[in-house]
Amino acid sequence: MYPVTPNTKISRSAKRGAYDEATINEILDEGLLCHIAYVQDGQPMMIPTGYCRIGNKIYIHGSVGSHFMRNLADGRKVCLTVSFLDGLVLARSAFSHSVNYRSVVIFSPATVVTDEQERWAALEAFTNHVIPGRWAEVREPSAKEMKATMVISFVIEEASAKVRTGGPNDDEEDYQVPVWAGVLPLKLQAQTPITDPKMLFEMPVPSYVLNYDKAAKPKQD
Amino acid sequence: MYPVTPNTKISRSAKRGAYDEATINEILDEGLLCHIAYVQDGQPMMIPTGYCRIGNKIYIHGSVGSHFMRNLADGRKVCLTVSFLDGLVLARSAFSHSVNYRSVVIFSPATVVTDEQERWAALEAFTNHVIPGRWAEVREPSAKEMKATMVISFVIEEASAKVRTGGPNDDEEDYQVPVWAGVLPLKLQAQTPITDPKMLFEMPVPSYVLNYDKAAKPKQD
């Protein structure tokens, strides 16, 4: 359970808030994209980027020449968010319409990772986070590629989740309105893989691509 | 074409940048969720929320009691982002992996909308942006509900898009690596609608729910 701070305290619809690691990590582990907000010259800036989690740290990476990475390299604090839109909640009144969602917000200073083992582990975890099983099949980074890559970590300490599930909640008298009501679930789904026309070999599409489902829960053995 | 400012100038992979209204509006009109970053007491804050576009303005709404809305009500500048993850780009080397994406970033001061006609138009547009055709079927907002709702607009003036499409780009010698390469497209797709068990009438699921596809291009008549 993470401490509730003035930043992470959920004030609107407080019952949707959660501060436990299990809820937060499940959202982080399903997500592919995070948004990172930071302050530059007093102004809000934001970048969407990929990420992965190892233990209580989030890792991102980018080019050592990226303005974004270089801005964060001074250790400034960021606000990092991972969000899912899980469904449209269609009520009888316009006002009662809602969405089902899951989101995590983390406040953390940025730390440039310098330990080579940690950098390697982060890149391996990132690749396998995005597409489990991929790292073992591809050419590993060269020394030159590692040198061109900056890895930044964020510690998960000041963090909260917010989750809405379920159907519409209409005002009592609105249940008489003759309109269909319910939930239209939404899911980010893999489509048919497109083989690179530049492939030099005939190779089947791997099962981890064909059966890709980031929302599938990891098997508990 | 929007002017390129120090904020919106795309420096990394500059050829992926776009500043024209057509590219920017198409992304904004497909999206359901935006992320809004702002500065509070020198610190970055961020909230995911729904939105819609009318002309050159983005509208959001929320409770007049929401901290977020009340913070923005002073007219401070925000950074607003809409992002799509369109596919995983699987290359032969770990380093050359990428993602296909579309994103829009807008910098704008927040403006509380006070004109009642504009507020109403924004809420109607919002509902029909999320689920086209819904507004006409549901109970319209009451005076009390309108009073409880704050509408904020952002002008689209300082804006850019960034788009990556296509397959992997590997280093020449990596084409010899015997691994499947290509693109795994991803799409936010509607699942089977769930009828509210509290419905008092038997009603069919409307076609705008059954055939929901936010990525479908509007028909050009």
Short mmCIF file of C-alpha atoms in Angstrom, two decimals:
data_model
loop_
_atom_site.label_atom_id
_atom_site.label_comp_id
_atom_site.label_asym_id
_atom_site.label_seq_id
_atom_site.Cartn_x
_atom_site.Cartn_y
_atom_site.Cartn_z
CA MET A 1 0.00 0.00 0.00
CA TYR A 2 1.46 3.37 -1.02
CA PRO A 3 1.05 6.40 1.22
CA VAL A 4 -1.71 8.84 0.22
CA THR A 5 -0.11 12.22 -0.49
CA PRO A 6 -1.69 15.56 -1.45
CA ASN A 7 -0.71 14.71 -5.04
CA THR A 8 -2.16 11.22 -5.14
CA LYS A 9 -5.23 11.63 -2.94
CA ILE A 10 -8.31 10.89 -5.06
CA SER A 11 -10.85 13.57 -4.20
CA ARG A 12 -13.50 13.07 -6.94
CA SER A 13 -15.31 9.70 -6.71
CA ALA A 14 -12.92 8.72 -3.95
CA LYS A 15 -14.28 5.17 -3.80
CA ARG A 16 -12.74 4.53 -7.22
CA GLY A 17 -9.28 5.23 -5.86
CA ALA A 18 -6.75 2.52 -4.96
CA TYR A 19 -3.29 2.72 -3.48
CA ASP A 20 -2.26 -0.93 -3.35
CA GLU A 21 0.62 -2.40 -5.33
CA ALA A 22 -1.43 -5.24 -6.82
CA THR A 23 -3.97 -2.90 -8.48
CA ILE A 24 -1.29 -0.45 -9.60
CA ASN A 25 1.10 -3.09 -10.95
CA GLU A 26 -1.61 -4.93 -12.87
CA ILE A 27 -2.47 -1.72 -14.75
CA LEU A 28 1.19 -0.88 -15.33
CA ASP A 29 1.96 -4.38 -16.62
CA GLU A 30 -0.90 -4.37 -19.13
CA GLY A 31 -0.18 -0.90 -20.53
CA LEU A 32 2.04 -0.25 -23.53
CA LEU A 33 2.10 3.54 -23.58
CA CYS A 34 2.51 6.01 -20.74
CA HIS A 35 2.26 9.78 -20.83
CA ILE A 36 4.97 11.72 -19.01
CA ALA A 37 4.37 15.33 -18.00
CA TYR A 38 7.13 17.62 -16.82
CA VAL A 39 7.76 21.32 -16.38
CA GLN A 40 10.08 23.16 -18.75
CA ASP A 41 10.64 26.90 -18.21
CA GLY A 42 7.49 27.01 -16.08
CA GLN A 43 5.40 25.44 -18.79
CA PRO A 44 3.76 21.98 -18.90
CA MET A 45 5.18 19.57 -21.46
CA MET A 46 4.08 16.02 -22.17
CA ILE A 47 5.34 13.06 -24.19
CA PRO A 48 3.74 9.65 -24.82
CA THR A 49 6.31 6.86 -24.70
CA GLY A 50 6.75 3.16 -24.07
CA TYR A 51 7.83 1.85 -20.68
CA CYS A 52 8.22 -1.24 -18.56
CA ARG A 53 8.19 -2.07 -14.87
CA ILE A 54 10.77 -4.01 -12.89
CA GLY A 55 9.87 -4.28 -9.22
CA ASN A 56 9.11 -0.82 -7.90
CA LYS A 57 10.64 1.02 -10.84
CA ILE A 58 9.36 2.21 -14.21
CA TYR A 59 11.90 2.39 -17.02
CA ILE A 60 11.81 4.39 -20.22
CA HIS A 61 14.50 4.79 -22.85
CA GLY A 62 15.30 7.01 -25.76
CA SER A 63 18.07 8.51 -27.79
CA VAL A 64 20.82 10.34 -25.93
CA GLY A 65 20.11 13.13 -28.42
CA SER A 66 16.40 13.43 -27.54
CA HIS A 67 15.38 16.79 -26.07
CA PHE A 68 12.87 14.99 -23.89
CA MET A 69 15.42 12.58 -22.40
CA ARG A 70 17.96 15.35 -21.94
CA ASN A 71 15.41 17.53 -20.17
CA LEU A 72 14.59 14.73 -17.73
CA ALA A 73 18.26 13.90 -17.19
CA ASP A 74 18.58 16.68 -14.60
CA GLY A 75 16.45 14.63 -12.22
CA ARG A 76 13.31 16.76 -12.31
CA LYS A 77 10.03 15.37 -11.06
CA VAL A 78 7.51 14.02 -13.54
CA CYS A 79 3.89 12.98 -13.49
CA LEU A 80 3.57 9.64 -15.29
CA THR A 81 0.19 8.23 -16.28
CA VAL A 82 -0.99 4.95 -17.77
CA SER A 83 -4.66 4.91 -18.81
CA PHE A 84 -7.10 2.43 -20.29
CA LEU A 85 -10.51 3.26 -21.69
CA ASP A 86 -12.38 0.02 -20.99
CA GLY A 87 -15.86 0.93 -22.09
CA LEU A 88 -18.54 3.49 -22.85
CA VAL A 89 -21.25 3.64 -20.20
CA LEU A 90 -24.52 4.60 -21.87
CA ALA A 91 -27.12 5.96 -19.48
CA ARG A 92 -30.67 7.26 -20.00
CA SER A 93 -29.69 10.88 -19.41
CA ALA A 94 -26.82 12.66 -21.15
CA PHE A 95 -25.52 13.77 -17.76
CA SER A 96 -25.22 10.23 -16.36
CA HIS A 97 -23.12 8.92 -19.25
CA SER A 98 -19.70 7.79 -18.14
CA VAL A 99 -16.76 5.64 -19.14
CA ASN A 100 -15.18 2.62 -17.57
CA TYR A 101 -11.47 3.16 -17.18
CA ARG A 102 -8.34 2.22 -15.29
CA SER A 103 -5.53 4.67 -14.71
CA VAL A 104 -2.38 4.97 -12.67
CA VAL A 105 -0.67 8.24 -11.82
CA ILE A 106 2.89 8.26 -10.46
CA PHE A 107 4.92 11.24 -9.24
CA SER A 108 8.63 10.62 -9.26
CA PRO A 109 11.94 12.30 -9.98
CA ALA A 110 13.72 11.04 -13.10
CA THR A 111 16.95 9.11 -12.56
CA VAL A 112 19.39 8.43 -15.39
CA VAL A 113 20.44 4.79 -15.09
CA THR A 114 24.20 4.44 -15.40
CA ASP A 115 24.78 0.86 -14.22
CA GLU A 116 25.30 -1.17 -17.39
CA GLN A 117 23.65 -4.28 -15.97
CA GLU A 118 20.56 -2.34 -14.94
CA ARG A 119 20.41 -0.62 -18.35
CA TRP A 120 20.58 -3.98 -20.13
CA ALA A 121 17.98 -5.51 -17.83
CA ALA A 122 15.66 -2.55 -18.47
CA LEU A 123 15.92 -2.87 -22.25
CA GLU A 124 15.38 -6.63 -22.10
CA ALA A 125 12.37 -6.16 -19.80
CA PHE A 126 11.03 -3.42 -22.06
CA THR A 127 11.14 -5.61 -25.17
CA ASN A 128 9.53 -8.53 -23.36
CA HIS A 129 6.96 -6.22 -21.77
CA VAL A 130 5.83 -5.01 -25.17
CA ILE A 131 5.96 -8.43 -26.79
CA PRO A 132 6.75 -11.32 -24.47
CA GLY A 133 9.37 -13.68 -25.85
CA ARG A 134 10.79 -11.29 -28.43
CA TRP A 135 14.14 -10.49 -26.81
CA ALA A 136 15.46 -14.05 -27.07
CA GLU A 137 14.88 -14.13 -30.83
CA VAL A 138 16.43 -10.88 -32.02
CA ARG A 139 19.91 -9.46 -32.29
CA GLU A 140 20.94 -7.97 -28.97
CA PRO A 141 22.08 -4.34 -28.73
CA SER A 142 25.65 -3.60 -29.75
CA ALA A 143 27.99 -1.50 -27.62
CA LYS A 144 27.42 1.38 -30.03
CA GLU A 145 23.62 1.07 -29.73
CA MET A 146 23.86 0.95 -25.94
CA LYS A 147 25.94 4.12 -26.01
CA ALA A 148 23.30 5.87 -28.12
CA THR A 149 20.53 4.92 -25.67
CA MET A 150 19.59 6.71 -22.47
CA VAL A 151 17.65 4.75 -19.85
CA ILE A 152 15.72 6.64 -17.19
CA SER A 153 13.99 5.15 -14.15
CA PHE A 154 11.14 6.38 -11.97
CA VAL A 155 10.55 4.90 -8.56
CA ILE A 156 6.98 3.89 -7.77
CA GLU A 157 6.48 5.44 -4.35
CA GLU A 158 3.96 8.23 -4.78
CA ALA A 159 1.30 6.45 -6.82
CA SER A 160 -2.41 5.91 -7.06
CA ALA A 161 -4.87 4.09 -9.30
CA LYS A 162 -8.41 5.01 -10.24
CA VAL A 163 -10.83 2.46 -11.65
CA ARG A 164 -14.45 2.60 -12.79
CA THR A 165 -16.29 -0.59 -13.67
CA GLY A 166 -19.93 -1.56 -14.11
CA GLY A 167 -23.05 -0.20 -15.73
CA PRO A 168 -24.82 3.16 -15.78
CA ASN A 169 -26.22 4.79 -12.67
CA ASP A 170 -29.25 6.82 -13.64
CA ASP A 171 -31.47 9.04 -11.55
CA GLU A 172 -34.47 7.07 -10.31
CA GLU A 173 -37.01 8.79 -12.58
CA ASP A 174 -34.82 8.37 -15.67
CA TYR A 175 -35.31 4.58 -15.74
CA GLN A 176 -38.63 5.40 -17.46
CA VAL A 177 -36.81 6.94 -20.46
CA PRO A 178 -37.29 4.48 -23.35
CA VAL A 179 -33.71 4.18 -24.56
CA TRP A 180 -31.25 1.31 -24.62
CA ALA A 181 -28.76 1.56 -21.76
CA GLY A 182 -25.69 -0.45 -20.96
CA VAL A 183 -21.98 -0.73 -21.53
CA LEU A 184 -20.04 -0.96 -24.77
CA PRO A 185 -16.72 -2.54 -23.76
CA LEU A 186 -13.60 -1.44 -25.64
CA LYS A 187 -10.32 -3.32 -25.96
CA LEU A 188 -7.02 -2.70 -27.73
CA GLN A 189 -6.85 -5.77 -29.95
CA ALA A 190 -4.17 -7.18 -32.21
CA GLN A 191 -5.11 -7.36 -35.88
CA THR A 192 -3.68 -9.62 -38.60
CA PRO A 193 0.14 -9.46 -38.56
CA ILE A 194 1.79 -7.92 -41.63
CA THR A 195 4.98 -9.74 -42.62
CA ASP A 196 7.84 -7.44 -43.65
CA PRO A 197 8.10 -7.73 -47.47
CA LYS A 198 11.87 -7.33 -47.04
CA MET A 199 12.21 -10.70 -45.27
CA LEU A 200 14.92 -12.84 -46.87
CA PHE A 201 13.57 -16.13 -45.45
CA GLU A 202 10.22 -17.88 -45.40
CA MET A 203 9.29 -18.00 -41.71
CA PRO A 204 5.99 -18.61 -39.97
CA VAL A 205 4.50 -15.84 -37.85
CA PRO A 206 5.53 -16.71 -34.25
CA SER A 207 2.77 -17.77 -31.88
CA TYR A 208 3.60 -14.85 -29.53
CA VAL A 209 2.63 -12.56 -32.42
CA LEU A 210 -0.37 -14.57 -33.66
CA ASN A 211 -1.85 -14.97 -30.17
CA TYR A 212 -0.85 -11.55 -28.85
CA ASP A 213 -3.10 -10.41 -26.01
CA LYS A 214 -1.60 -7.85 -23.66
CA ALA A 215 -4.69 -7.99 -21.46
CA ALA A 216 -4.29 -11.72 -20.78
CA LYS A 217 -3.33 -12.36 -17.20
CA PRO A 218 0.04 -14.06 -16.74
CA LYS A 219 -0.37 -17.72 -15.83
CA GLN A 220 -0.05 -18.37 -12.10
CA ASP A 221 1.87 -21.63 -11.80
CA MET B 1 -1.16 24.97 -41.34
CA TYR B 2 -0.27 25.91 -37.78
CA PRO B 3 2.88 27.90 -37.07
CA VAL B 4 5.87 25.89 -35.81
CA THR B 5 6.82 27.18 -32.36
CA PRO B 6 9.66 26.18 -30.02
CA ASN B 7 7.06 24.09 -28.18
CA THR B 8 5.65 22.28 -31.19
CA LYS B 9 8.75 21.91 -33.35
CA ILE B 10 9.39 18.18 -33.87
CA SER B 11 13.15 17.69 -33.43
CA ARG B 12 13.44 13.88 -33.24
CA SER B 13 12.47 12.10 -36.49
CA ALA B 14 11.36 15.46 -37.88
CA LYS B 15 9.94 13.88 -41.03
CA ARG B 16 7.20 12.30 -38.89
CA GLY B 17 5.97 15.73 -37.84
CA ALA B 18 2.90 17.45 -39.31
CA TYR B 19 1.38 20.86 -38.68
CA ASP B 20 -1.64 20.84 -40.98
CA GLU B 21 -5.22 21.01 -39.75
CA ALA B 22 -6.36 17.95 -41.73
CA THR B 23 -3.83 15.59 -40.07
CA ILE B 24 -4.36 17.10 -36.63
CA ASN B 25 -8.17 17.14 -36.81
CA GLU B 26 -8.41 13.56 -38.07
CA ILE B 27 -6.46 12.34 -35.02
CA LEU B 28 -8.47 14.53 -32.64
CA ASP B 29 -11.78 13.35 -34.10
CA GLU B 30 -10.92 9.66 -33.76
CA GLY B 31 -9.64 9.91 -30.20
CA LEU B 32 -11.77 9.37 -27.12
CA LEU B 33 -9.34 10.20 -24.36
CA CYS B 34 -6.85 13.04 -24.06
CA HIS B 35 -4.24 13.66 -21.41
CA ILE B 36 -3.98 17.17 -20.02
CA ALA B 37 -0.81 18.30 -18.26
CA TYR B 38 -0.62 21.47 -16.21
CA VAL B 39 1.62 23.02 -13.59
CA GLN B 40 0.44 23.27 -9.99
CA ASP B 41 2.77 24.84 -7.42
CA GLY B 42 5.67 24.30 -9.78
CA GLN B 43 4.91 20.63 -10.16
CA PRO B 44 3.63 18.70 -13.20
CA MET B 45 0.12 17.28 -12.89
CA MET B 46 -1.80 15.26 -15.45
CA ILE B 47 -5.34 14.00 -15.92
CA PRO B 48 -6.82 11.73 -18.61
CA THR B 49 -10.27 12.91 -19.68
CA GLY B 50 -12.77 12.85 -22.54
CA TYR B 51 -13.01 15.71 -25.02
CA CYS B 52 -14.47 16.80 -28.31
CA ARG B 53 -13.56 19.25 -31.04
CA ILE B 54 -15.73 21.95 -32.59
CA GLY B 55 -13.90 23.93 -35.27
CA ASN B 56 -10.60 25.14 -33.84
CA LYS B 57 -11.52 24.43 -30.21
CA ILE B 58 -11.20 21.43 -27.92
CA TYR B 59 -13.82 21.14 -25.17
CA ILE B 60 -13.69 19.22 -21.91
CA HIS B 61 -16.17 19.22 -19.07
CA GLY B 62 -16.35 18.15 -15.46
CA SER B 63 -17.91 18.86 -12.14
CA VAL B 64 -17.73 22.42 -10.86
CA GLY B 65 -16.41 20.77 -7.68
CA SER B 66 -13.50 19.01 -9.40
CA HIS B 67 -10.05 20.13 -8.26
CA PHE B 68 -8.78 19.64 -11.78
CA MET B 69 -11.42 21.87 -13.38
CA ARG B 70 -11.05 24.48 -10.68
CA ASN B 71 -7.27 24.54 -11.14
CA LEU B 72 -7.64 25.13 -14.86
CA ALA B 73 -10.34 27.77 -14.36
CA ASP B 74 -7.69 30.45 -13.74
CA GLY B 75 -6.77 30.29 -17.40
CA ARG B 76 -3.38 28.62 -17.04
CA LYS B 77 -1.71 27.03 -20.03
CA VAL B 78 -1.95 23.29 -20.55
CA CYS B 79 -0.30 20.70 -22.73
CA LEU B 80 -3.01 18.45 -24.21
CA THR B 81 -2.15 15.20 -25.96
CA VAL B 82 -4.17 12.62 -27.91
CA SER B 83 -2.24 9.44 -28.77
CA PHE B 84 -2.89 6.21 -30.64
CA LEU B 85 -0.71 3.14 -30.55
CA ASP B 86 -1.39 1.69 -34.00
CA GLY B 87 1.02 -1.20 -34.07
CA LEU B 88 4.13 -2.94 -32.85
CA VAL B 89 7.01 -2.82 -35.32
CA LEU B 90 9.08 -5.97 -34.92
CA ALA B 91 12.57 -5.69 -36.36
CA ARG B 92 15.51 -8.11 -36.52
CA SER B 93 17.50 -6.25 -33.86
CA ALA B 94 16.17 -5.21 -30.48
CA PHE B 95 17.39 -1.66 -31.12
CA SER B 96 15.40 -1.25 -34.36
CA HIS B 97 12.07 -2.21 -32.81
CA SER B 98 9.56 0.60 -32.93
CA VAL B 99 5.86 1.36 -32.75
CA ASN B 100 3.47 2.86 -35.21
CA TYR B 101 1.60 5.72 -33.61
CA ARG B 102 -0.29 8.93 -34.18
CA SER B 103 -0.24 11.74 -31.65
CA VAL B 104 -1.28 15.37 -31.40
CA VAL B 105 0.13 17.82 -28.87
CA ILE B 106 -1.61 21.16 -28.26
CA PHE B 107 -0.46 24.03 -26.05
CA SER B 108 -3.26 26.37 -25.03
CA PRO B 109 -4.54 28.39 -22.13
CA ALA B 110 -7.74 27.06 -20.54
CA THR B 111 -10.87 29.16 -20.97
CA VAL B 112 -13.98 28.61 -18.88
CA VAL B 113 -16.94 28.71 -21.25
CA THR B 114 -19.72 30.89 -19.86
CA ASP B 115 -21.99 31.35 -22.89
CA GLU B 116 -24.90 28.96 -22.30
CA GLN B 117 -25.36 28.19 -26.00
CA GLU B 118 -21.70 27.32 -26.40
CA ARG B 119 -21.79 25.17 -23.24
CA TRP B 120 -24.81 23.26 -24.56
CA ALA B 121 -23.26 22.84 -28.01
CA ALA B 122 -20.07 21.51 -26.41
CA LEU B 123 -21.92 18.89 -24.34
CA GLU B 124 -24.00 17.81 -27.33
CA ALA B 125 -20.88 17.58 -29.49
CA PHE B 126 -19.08 15.67 -26.74
CA THR B 127 -21.81 13.03 -26.48
CA ASN B 128 -22.01 12.63 -30.23
CA HIS B 129 -18.21 12.58 -30.51
CA VAL B 130 -18.00 9.65 -28.11
CA ILE B 131 -20.99 7.82 -29.57
CA PRO B 132 -22.52 9.39 -32.68
CA GLY B 133 -26.30 9.61 -32.55
CA ARG B 134 -26.62 9.21 -28.79
CA TRP B 135 -27.60 12.77 -27.84
CA ALA B 136 -30.91 12.69 -29.74
CA GLU B 137 -32.06 9.59 -27.84
CA VAL B 138 -31.35 10.49 -24.22
CA ARG B 139 -32.73 12.90 -21.69
CA GLU B 140 -31.11 16.30 -22.15
CA PRO B 141 -29.34 18.01 -19.26
CA SER B 142 -31.54 19.80 -16.75
CA ALA B 143 -30.83 23.34 -15.58
CA LYS B 144 -29.50 21.87 -12.33
CA GLU B 145 -27.15 19.52 -14.19
CA MET B 146 -25.90 22.35 -16.39
CA LYS B 147 -25.18 24.38 -13.29
CA ALA B 148 -23.14 21.51 -11.82
CA THR B 149 -21.05 21.23 -14.99
CA MET B 150 -18.01 23.29 -15.93
CA VAL B 151 -17.05 23.45 -19.61
CA ILE B 152 -13.52 24.48 -20.55
CA SER B 153 -12.22 25.20 -24.04
CA PHE B 154 -8.74 25.16 -25.52
CA VAL B 155 -8.01 26.87 -28.80
CA ILE B 156 -6.07 24.83 -31.35
CA GLU B 157 -3.40 27.30 -32.42
CA GLU B 158 -0.11 25.94 -31.14
CA ALA B 159 -0.37 22.33 -32.28
CA SER B 160 1.56 19.56 -33.98
CA ALA B 161 1.05 15.94 -34.94
CA LYS B 162 3.57 13.13 -35.12
CA VAL B 163 2.87 9.95 -37.07
CA ARG B 164 4.84 6.77 -37.72
CA THR B 165 3.56 4.20 -40.19
CA GLY B 166 5.09 1.27 -42.05
CA GLY B 167 7.35 -1.66 -41.35
CA PRO B 168 10.70 -2.13 -39.61
CA ASN B 169 13.88 -0.47 -40.80
CA ASP B 170 16.79 -2.73 -39.95
CA ASP B 171 20.48 -2.20 -40.44
CA GLU B 172 21.59 -3.75 -43.73
CA GLU B 173 23.48 -6.67 -42.17
CA ASP B 174 20.59 -7.53 -39.83
CA TYR B 175 18.38 -8.74 -42.69
CA GLN B 176 20.36 -11.99 -42.39
CA VAL B 177 19.04 -12.58 -38.84
CA PRO B 178 16.61 -15.52 -39.12
CA VAL B 179 13.64 -14.09 -37.23
CA TRP B 180 10.14 -13.12 -38.31
CA ALA B 181 9.82 -9.36 -38.81
CA GLY B 182 6.83 -7.22 -39.54
CA VAL B 183 4.06 -5.21 -37.96
CA LEU B 184 1.42 -6.30 -35.49
CA PRO B 185 -1.38 -3.72 -35.92
CA LEU B 186 -3.38 -2.77 -32.83
CA LYS B 187 -6.84 -1.24 -32.72
CA LEU B 188 -9.24 -0.19 -29.96
CA GLN B 189 -12.25 -2.33 -30.81
CA ALA B 190 -15.78 -2.49 -29.48
CA GLN B 191 -16.72 -5.78 -27.83
CA THR B 192 -20.18 -7.29 -27.33
CA PRO B 193 -22.51 -4.69 -25.75
CA ILE B 194 -23.74 -5.45 -22.23
CA THR B 195 -27.38 -4.46 -21.71
CA ASP B 196 -28.08 -2.80 -18.35
CA PRO B 197 -29.93 -5.42 -16.24
CA LYS B 198 -31.91 -2.52 -14.73
CA MET B 199 -33.67 -1.77 -18.03
CA LEU B 200 -37.46 -1.60 -17.59
CA PHE B 201 -38.23 -2.20 -21.29
CA GLU B 202 -37.19 -4.77 -23.89
CA MET B 203 -35.26 -2.75 -26.46
CA PRO B 204 -32.87 -3.84 -29.19
CA VAL B 205 -29.26 -2.69 -29.03
CA PRO B 206 -29.10 0.37 -31.32
CA SER B 207 -27.10 0.01 -34.54
CA TYR B 208 -24.81 2.88 -33.49
CA VAL B 209 -23.79 0.67 -30.56
CA LEU B 210 -23.68 -2.64 -32.45
CA ASN B 211 -21.64 -1.19 -35.33
CA TYR B 212 -19.50 1.16 -33.26
CA ASP B 213 -16.20 1.95 -34.95
CA LYS B 214 -14.54 5.20 -33.91
CA ALA B 215 -11.80 4.69 -36.48
CA ALA B 216 -14.26 4.60 -39.40
CA LYS B 217 -13.91 7.67 -41.57
CA PRO B 218 -17.00 9.87 -41.76
CA LYS B 219 -18.81 9.45 -45.07
CA GLN B 220 -17.99 12.18 -47.59
CA ASP B 221 -21.25 13.02 -49.36
#
